[in-house]
Tab-separated table of C-alpha atoms in Angstrom:
chain	number	residue	atom	x	y	z
A	25	UNK	CA	-13.694	-32.153	-23.101
A	26	UNK	CA	-13.988	-31.133	-19.452
A	27	UNK	CA	-10.335	-31.867	-18.762
A	28	UNK	CA	-9.136	-29.777	-21.656
A	29	UNK	CA	-11.374	-26.975	-20.408
A	30	UNK	CA	-9.349	-26.902	-17.204
A	31	UNK	CA	-11.899	-28.308	-14.803
A	32	UNK	CA	-9.913	-30.863	-12.792
A	33	UNK	CA	-11.861	-30.465	-9.552
A	34	UNK	CA	-14.946	-32.499	-10.526
A	35	UNK	CA	-12.724	-34.982	-12.329
A	36	UNK	CA	-10.653	-35.478	-9.192
A	37	UNK	CA	-13.738	-36.066	-7.089
A	38	UNK	CA	-15.159	-38.564	-9.573
A	39	UNK	CA	-11.841	-40.410	-9.853
A	40	UNK	CA	-11.449	-40.647	-6.094
A	41	UNK	CA	-15.022	-41.861	-5.664
A	42	UNK	CA	-14.354	-44.524	-8.298
A	43	UNK	CA	-11.686	-45.991	-6.046
A	44	UNK	CA	-8.518	-44.603	-7.617
A	45	UNK	CA	-5.758	-43.791	-5.173
A	46	UNK	CA	-4.616	-40.178	-4.854
A	47	UNK	CA	-1.282	-41.200	-6.366
A	48	UNK	CA	-3.031	-42.787	-9.374
A	49	UNK	CA	-5.134	-39.647	-9.897
A	50	UNK	CA	-2.019	-37.481	-9.731
A	51	UNK	CA	-0.406	-39.653	-12.411
A	52	UNK	CA	-3.488	-39.382	-14.650
A	53	UNK	CA	-3.526	-35.610	-14.305
A	54	UNK	CA	0.176	-35.432	-15.126
A	55	UNK	CA	-0.418	-37.510	-18.251
A	56	UNK	CA	-3.136	-35.070	-19.280
A	57	UNK	CA	-1.009	-32.020	-18.586
A	58	UNK	CA	-3.156	-30.981	-15.643
A	59	UNK	CA	-0.770	-31.783	-12.823
A	60	UNK	CA	-0.599	-29.321	-10.007
A	61	UNK	CA	-0.917	-28.938	-6.278
A	62	UNK	CA	-4.372	-29.943	-5.126
A	63	UNK	CA	-5.221	-30.480	-1.483
A	64	UNK	CA	-7.766	-33.174	-2.299
A	65	UNK	CA	-4.980	-35.457	-3.545
A	66	UNK	CA	-3.142	-35.526	-0.225
A	67	UNK	CA	-3.747	-38.446	2.064
A	68	UNK	CA	-4.299	-36.096	5.024
A	69	UNK	CA	-6.653	-33.590	3.339
A	70	UNK	CA	-10.123	-33.608	4.888
A	71	UNK	CA	-13.365	-33.031	2.980
A	72	UNK	CA	-16.603	-32.589	4.873
A	73	UNK	CA	-20.178	-32.817	3.623
A	74	UNK	CA	-22.830	-31.442	5.959
A	75	UNK	CA	-25.634	-30.564	3.521
A	76	UNK	CA	-27.692	-33.730	3.450
A	77	UNK	CA	-26.097	-36.936	4.708
A	78	UNK	CA	-23.073	-36.163	6.885
A	79	UNK	CA	-19.900	-37.619	5.365
A	80	UNK	CA	-16.190	-36.996	5.873
A	81	UNK	CA	-13.209	-38.102	3.786
A	82	UNK	CA	-9.547	-38.037	4.737
A	83	UNK	CA	-7.732	-38.260	1.442
A	84	UNK	CA	-9.628	-40.839	-0.601
A	85	UNK	CA	-10.896	-42.784	2.412
A	86	UNK	CA	-14.274	-42.083	3.950
A	87	UNK	CA	-14.385	-42.001	7.736
A	88	UNK	CA	-16.938	-44.276	9.344
A	89	UNK	CA	-18.518	-43.548	12.707
A	90	UNK	CA	-15.934	-45.706	14.481
A	91	UNK	CA	-13.186	-43.351	13.327
A	92	UNK	CA	-14.528	-40.645	15.636
A	93	UNK	CA	-13.971	-42.843	18.651
A	94	UNK	CA	-16.628	-41.183	20.768
A	95	UNK	CA	-19.934	-39.501	20.063
A	96	UNK	CA	-18.791	-36.421	21.977
A	97	UNK	CA	-15.986	-35.905	19.419
A	98	UNK	CA	-18.590	-35.750	16.656
A	99	UNK	CA	-20.678	-33.324	18.707
A	100	UNK	CA	-17.683	-31.057	19.207
A	101	UNK	CA	-16.816	-31.175	15.518
A	102	UNK	CA	-20.348	-30.284	14.489
A	103	UNK	CA	-20.441	-27.371	16.913
A	104	UNK	CA	-17.176	-26.009	15.496
A	105	UNK	CA	-18.578	-26.383	11.969
A	106	UNK	CA	-21.665	-24.385	12.969
A	107	UNK	CA	-19.399	-21.654	14.350
A	108	UNK	CA	-16.823	-21.917	11.563
A	109	UNK	CA	-14.563	-18.894	11.565
A	110	UNK	CA	-15.328	-18.016	15.189
A	111	UNK	CA	-13.310	-18.780	18.301
A	112	UNK	CA	-15.503	-20.407	20.945
A	113	UNK	CA	-14.453	-20.237	24.604
A	114	UNK	CA	-14.298	-23.660	26.226
A	115	UNK	CA	-16.918	-22.552	28.735
A	116	UNK	CA	-19.307	-21.738	25.904
A	117	UNK	CA	-18.663	-25.083	24.230
A	118	UNK	CA	-19.422	-26.911	27.451
A	119	UNK	CA	-22.592	-24.878	28.032
A	120	UNK	CA	-23.869	-25.705	24.567
A	121	UNK	CA	-22.942	-29.377	24.432
A	122	UNK	CA	-23.056	-30.650	28.011
A	123	UNK	CA	-24.994	-28.112	30.100
A	124	UNK	CA	-26.027	-30.630	32.761
A	125	UNK	CA	-22.530	-31.797	33.703
A	126	UNK	CA	-20.731	-30.637	36.828
A	127	UNK	CA	-17.800	-28.288	36.037
A	128	UNK	CA	-15.097	-30.827	36.835
A	129	UNK	CA	-16.776	-33.561	34.848
A	130	UNK	CA	-17.446	-31.177	31.963
A	131	UNK	CA	-13.757	-30.217	31.746
A	132	UNK	CA	-12.795	-33.876	31.511
A	133	UNK	CA	-15.461	-34.550	28.912
A	134	UNK	CA	-14.173	-31.663	26.820
A	135	UNK	CA	-10.583	-32.926	26.948
A	136	UNK	CA	-11.658	-36.412	25.906
A	137	UNK	CA	-13.788	-35.016	23.055
A	138	UNK	CA	-10.989	-32.761	21.800
A	139	UNK	CA	-8.399	-35.542	21.862
A	140	UNK	CA	-10.740	-37.909	20.020
A	141	UNK	CA	-11.574	-35.235	17.442
A	142	UNK	CA	-7.926	-34.463	16.733
A	143	UNK	CA	-7.198	-38.176	16.423
A	144	UNK	CA	-10.059	-38.658	13.958
A	145	UNK	CA	-8.919	-35.783	11.765
A	146	UNK	CA	-5.166	-36.441	12.094
A	147	UNK	CA	-4.544	-40.019	13.189
A	148	UNK	CA	-0.872	-39.845	12.187
A	149	UNK	CA	-0.033	-36.503	13.825
A	150	UNK	CA	3.251	-36.806	15.730
A	151	UNK	CA	3.039	-36.352	19.486
A	152	UNK	CA	3.684	-32.745	20.480
A	153	UNK	CA	2.865	-31.226	17.079
A	154	UNK	CA	0.087	-28.633	17.043
A	155	UNK	CA	-3.153	-29.799	15.386
A	156	UNK	CA	-3.656	-28.480	11.865
A	157	UNK	CA	-7.440	-28.358	11.842
A	158	UNK	CA	-8.359	-27.264	15.372
A	159	UNK	CA	-7.104	-23.830	16.403
A	160	UNK	CA	-6.527	-22.985	20.041
A	161	UNK	CA	-6.061	-19.476	21.388
A	162	UNK	CA	-5.913	-19.489	25.141
A	163	UNK	CA	-9.017	-21.349	26.224
A	164	UNK	CA	-10.904	-20.726	22.980
A	165	UNK	CA	-11.138	-23.094	20.011
A	166	UNK	CA	-12.093	-22.915	16.358
A	167	UNK	CA	-12.081	-25.006	13.197
A	168	UNK	CA	-9.492	-24.043	10.596
A	169	UNK	CA	-11.005	-24.713	7.192
A	170	UNK	CA	-9.692	-24.079	3.725
A	171	UNK	CA	-7.557	-26.230	1.434
A	172	UNK	CA	-6.566	-28.690	4.161
A	173	UNK	CA	-10.123	-29.069	5.446
A	174	UNK	CA	-12.868	-28.193	2.999
A	175	UNK	CA	-16.470	-27.674	4.062
A	176	UNK	CA	-19.335	-27.944	1.596
A	177	UNK	CA	-21.340	-25.479	3.672
A	178	UNK	CA	-18.582	-22.868	3.520
A	179	UNK	CA	-18.314	-23.282	-0.253
A	180	UNK	CA	-22.110	-23.124	-0.563
A	181	UNK	CA	-22.210	-19.771	1.214
A	182	UNK	CA	-19.153	-18.429	-0.615
A	183	UNK	CA	-20.779	-19.145	-3.969
A	184	UNK	CA	-24.111	-17.661	-2.899
A	185	UNK	CA	-22.332	-14.496	-1.780
A	186	UNK	CA	-20.503	-14.356	-5.114
A	187	UNK	CA	-23.784	-14.779	-6.983
A	188	UNK	CA	-25.271	-11.946	-4.962
A	189	UNK	CA	-22.383	-9.654	-5.883
A	190	UNK	CA	-22.734	-10.501	-9.564
A	191	UNK	CA	-26.460	-9.849	-9.429
A	192	UNK	CA	-25.953	-6.515	-7.652
A	193	UNK	CA	-23.490	-5.361	-10.319
A	194	UNK	CA	-25.796	-6.298	-13.184
A	195	UNK	CA	-23.890	-9.407	-14.268
A	196	UNK	CA	-25.419	-12.826	-14.802
A	197	UNK	CA	-25.018	-14.913	-11.621
A	198	UNK	CA	-26.619	-17.982	-13.164
A	199	UNK	CA	-23.613	-20.307	-13.384
A	200	UNK	CA	-22.347	-19.424	-9.919
A	201	UNK	CA	-25.821	-19.802	-8.405
A	202	UNK	CA	-26.234	-23.168	-10.150
A	203	UNK	CA	-22.990	-24.405	-8.602
A	204	UNK	CA	-24.030	-23.212	-5.156
A	205	UNK	CA	-27.494	-24.731	-5.314
A	206	UNK	CA	-26.024	-27.994	-6.561
A	207	UNK	CA	-24.121	-28.349	-3.282
A	208	UNK	CA	-27.336	-28.358	-1.258
A	209	UNK	CA	-28.184	-32.052	-1.065
A	210	UNK	CA	-30.439	-31.593	1.952
A	211	UNK	CA	-30.709	-29.725	5.211
A	212	UNK	CA	-27.607	-29.013	7.257
A	213	UNK	CA	-26.718	-31.978	9.509
A	214	UNK	CA	-30.228	-33.234	8.857
A	215	UNK	CA	-29.837	-36.485	10.787
A	216	UNK	CA	-28.716	-34.789	14.002
A	217	UNK	CA	-32.026	-33.337	15.152
A	218	UNK	CA	-31.180	-34.034	18.785
A	219	UNK	CA	-28.701	-31.163	18.937
A	220	UNK	CA	-31.284	-28.496	19.664
A	221	UNK	CA	-31.162	-24.743	19.185
A	222	UNK	CA	-27.460	-24.289	18.460
A	223	UNK	CA	-27.789	-26.455	15.357
A	224	UNK	CA	-31.456	-25.774	14.530
A	225	UNK	CA	-30.832	-22.060	14.003
A	226	UNK	CA	-28.022	-22.724	11.541
A	227	UNK	CA	-30.049	-25.394	9.753
A	228	UNK	CA	-32.982	-22.999	9.353
A	229	UNK	CA	-30.757	-20.131	8.217
A	230	UNK	CA	-29.088	-22.213	5.527
A	231	UNK	CA	-32.405	-23.677	4.365
A	232	UNK	CA	-33.788	-20.154	4.023
A	233	UNK	CA	-30.768	-19.069	1.979
A	234	UNK	CA	-31.161	-22.063	-0.297
A	235	UNK	CA	-34.894	-21.421	-0.775
A	236	UNK	CA	-34.382	-17.733	-1.508
A	237	UNK	CA	-31.672	-18.343	-4.099
A	238	UNK	CA	-33.477	-21.313	-5.652
A	239	UNK	CA	-36.541	-19.118	-6.262
A	240	UNK	CA	-34.431	-16.269	-7.607
A	241	UNK	CA	-32.555	-18.642	-9.879
A	242	UNK	CA	-35.768	-20.217	-11.190
A	243	UNK	CA	-37.224	-16.766	-11.803
A	244	UNK	CA	-34.107	-15.719	-13.749
A	245	UNK	CA	-34.253	-18.855	-15.878
A	246	UNK	CA	-37.928	-18.343	-16.605
A	247	UNK	CA	-37.307	-14.713	-17.496
A	248	UNK	CA	-34.757	-15.622	-20.115
A	249	UNK	CA	-36.923	-18.325	-21.644
A	250	UNK	CA	-35.442	-21.422	-20.026
A	251	UNK	CA	-38.691	-22.944	-18.770
A	252	UNK	CA	-37.155	-26.401	-18.388
A	253	UNK	CA	-34.379	-25.053	-16.184
A	254	UNK	CA	-36.870	-23.046	-14.155
A	255	UNK	CA	-39.005	-26.134	-13.637
A	256	UNK	CA	-35.988	-28.119	-12.442
A	257	UNK	CA	-34.916	-25.439	-9.996
A	258	UNK	CA	-38.429	-24.948	-8.594
A	259	UNK	CA	-39.036	-28.699	-8.433
A	260	UNK	CA	-35.807	-29.286	-6.533
A	261	UNK	CA	-36.812	-26.729	-3.929
A	262	UNK	CA	-40.193	-28.398	-3.560
A	263	UNK	CA	-38.520	-31.769	-3.058
A	264	UNK	CA	-36.749	-30.280	-0.039
A	265	UNK	CA	-39.497	-27.941	1.137
A	266	UNK	CA	-42.998	-29.007	-0.001
A	267	UNK	CA	-44.509	-25.821	1.479
A	268	UNK	CA	-42.437	-23.358	-0.592
A	269	UNK	CA	-45.361	-21.620	-2.284
A	270	UNK	CA	-43.305	-19.319	-4.570
A	271	UNK	CA	-41.726	-22.448	-6.043
A	272	UNK	CA	-45.184	-23.822	-6.892
A	273	UNK	CA	-45.991	-20.657	-8.812
A	274	UNK	CA	-42.737	-20.824	-10.748
A	275	UNK	CA	-43.264	-24.492	-11.520
A	276	UNK	CA	-46.827	-23.811	-12.687
A	277	UNK	CA	-45.650	-20.999	-14.958
A	278	UNK	CA	-42.793	-23.101	-16.350
A	279	UNK	CA	-45.073	-26.038	-17.085
A	280	UNK	CA	-47.597	-23.754	-18.772
A	281	UNK	CA	-44.900	-22.173	-20.932
A	282	UNK	CA	-43.761	-25.646	-21.900
A	283	UNK	CA	-47.294	-26.275	-23.166
A	284	UNK	CA	-48.410	-28.596	-20.376
A	285	UNK	CA	-51.456	-26.799	-18.996
A	286	UNK	CA	-52.727	-29.982	-17.311
A	287	UNK	CA	-49.466	-30.397	-15.357
A	288	UNK	CA	-49.597	-26.742	-14.291
A	289	UNK	CA	-53.095	-27.179	-12.866
A	290	UNK	CA	-52.076	-30.403	-11.138
A	291	UNK	CA	-49.211	-28.499	-9.531
A	292	UNK	CA	-51.717	-25.969	-8.211
A	293	UNK	CA	-53.794	-28.784	-6.701
A	294	UNK	CA	-50.697	-30.259	-5.072
A	295	UNK	CA	-49.866	-26.834	-3.689
A	296	UNK	CA	-53.335	-26.325	-2.217
A	297	UNK	CA	-53.479	-29.813	-0.713
A	298	UNK	CA	-50.004	-29.559	0.814
A	299	UNK	CA	-50.574	-26.128	2.332
A	300	UNK	CA	-53.871	-27.266	3.847
A	301	UNK	CA	-52.415	-30.486	5.206
A	302	UNK	CA	-49.143	-29.101	6.545
A	303	UNK	CA	-50.023	-25.532	7.526
A	304	UNK	CA	-53.805	-25.304	7.568
A	305	UNK	CA	-53.800	-22.381	5.106
A	306	UNK	CA	-55.042	-21.696	1.592
A	307	UNK	CA	-52.847	-20.621	-1.345
A	308	UNK	CA	-51.907	-16.952	-1.490
A	309	UNK	CA	-53.821	-14.548	-3.796
A	310	UNK	CA	-50.845	-14.514	-6.195
A	311	UNK	CA	-51.142	-18.279	-6.597
A	312	UNK	CA	-54.898	-18.083	-7.159
A	313	UNK	CA	-54.445	-15.367	-9.795
A	314	UNK	CA	-51.881	-17.476	-11.618
A	315	UNK	CA	-54.196	-20.482	-11.580
A	316	UNK	CA	-57.028	-18.337	-12.978
A	317	UNK	CA	-54.780	-17.103	-15.792
A	318	UNK	CA	-53.873	-20.683	-16.683
A	319	UNK	CA	-57.510	-21.835	-16.549
A	320	UNK	CA	-58.432	-18.966	-18.887
A	321	UNK	CA	-55.581	-19.925	-21.244
A	322	UNK	CA	-54.010	-16.483	-21.231
A	323	UNK	CA	-50.794	-16.113	-23.265
A	324	UNK	CA	-47.873	-17.562	-21.342
A	325	UNK	CA	-45.888	-14.357	-21.788
A	326	UNK	CA	-48.595	-12.391	-19.981
A	327	UNK	CA	-48.404	-14.385	-16.747
A	328	UNK	CA	-47.536	-12.319	-13.704
A	329	UNK	CA	-45.000	-14.333	-11.679
A	330	UNK	CA	-44.154	-13.010	-8.237
């Protein structure tokens, strides 16, 4: 029983998605002896998903695009998410978001965007009270995230860092890595390709982290005999990045160890065709050597997976 095991977080999320009010969920948890303070139950708590389709919830209600008021408020929010934890001078924000505006116009645009953003995140904030989610120090601004405003991307990186520490100390990072990789539903702010370099760099960095840890996780699973898990992890990476050649090798090896030599060879063909079509290159020598080993029906335990 997941509840008895003390795992209310996923249960809360599922209950809220099912349409239960925060108050109803709190009552259910109390009945089960799992009551406690949880930011996700509060009507004003904000949850943000940026990996894959961009979605934001305030309490149990999902914000639609109209809630942001203006497109520039969404732009400002996304920029602060990219630079989470850092204070950005207003001049830098303007340069990144609206570089072609005259200084006077840019200042007005920033004020409008900031007011709309604060209203979207805290529509019931009393006049004169400092915003809870947007920090201001002088003329610099930052996003305050944590219990009151949770970011999937921040949790994704926190879990990856924790997995790295476990791995470095010789402990099994598998469960933590699985949780991190499960948060990656797609590229960071994938639908906002018009933003340019300031978002592209973060998108590419996060995609590279996901790919690296997905390969490492698949390799760990394969090494401990979980070929099915390795195949799932490698296949998920390939769904998001069809040119990830190390994932093809891991998938081939997993399929071969599962006794499906035909599927392993089909995966090689898909790899070769995709690399030729997308990049104009042939598979790496390591991939060719693995294919040869599978063609020759060498023992699965003798395969060299790099």
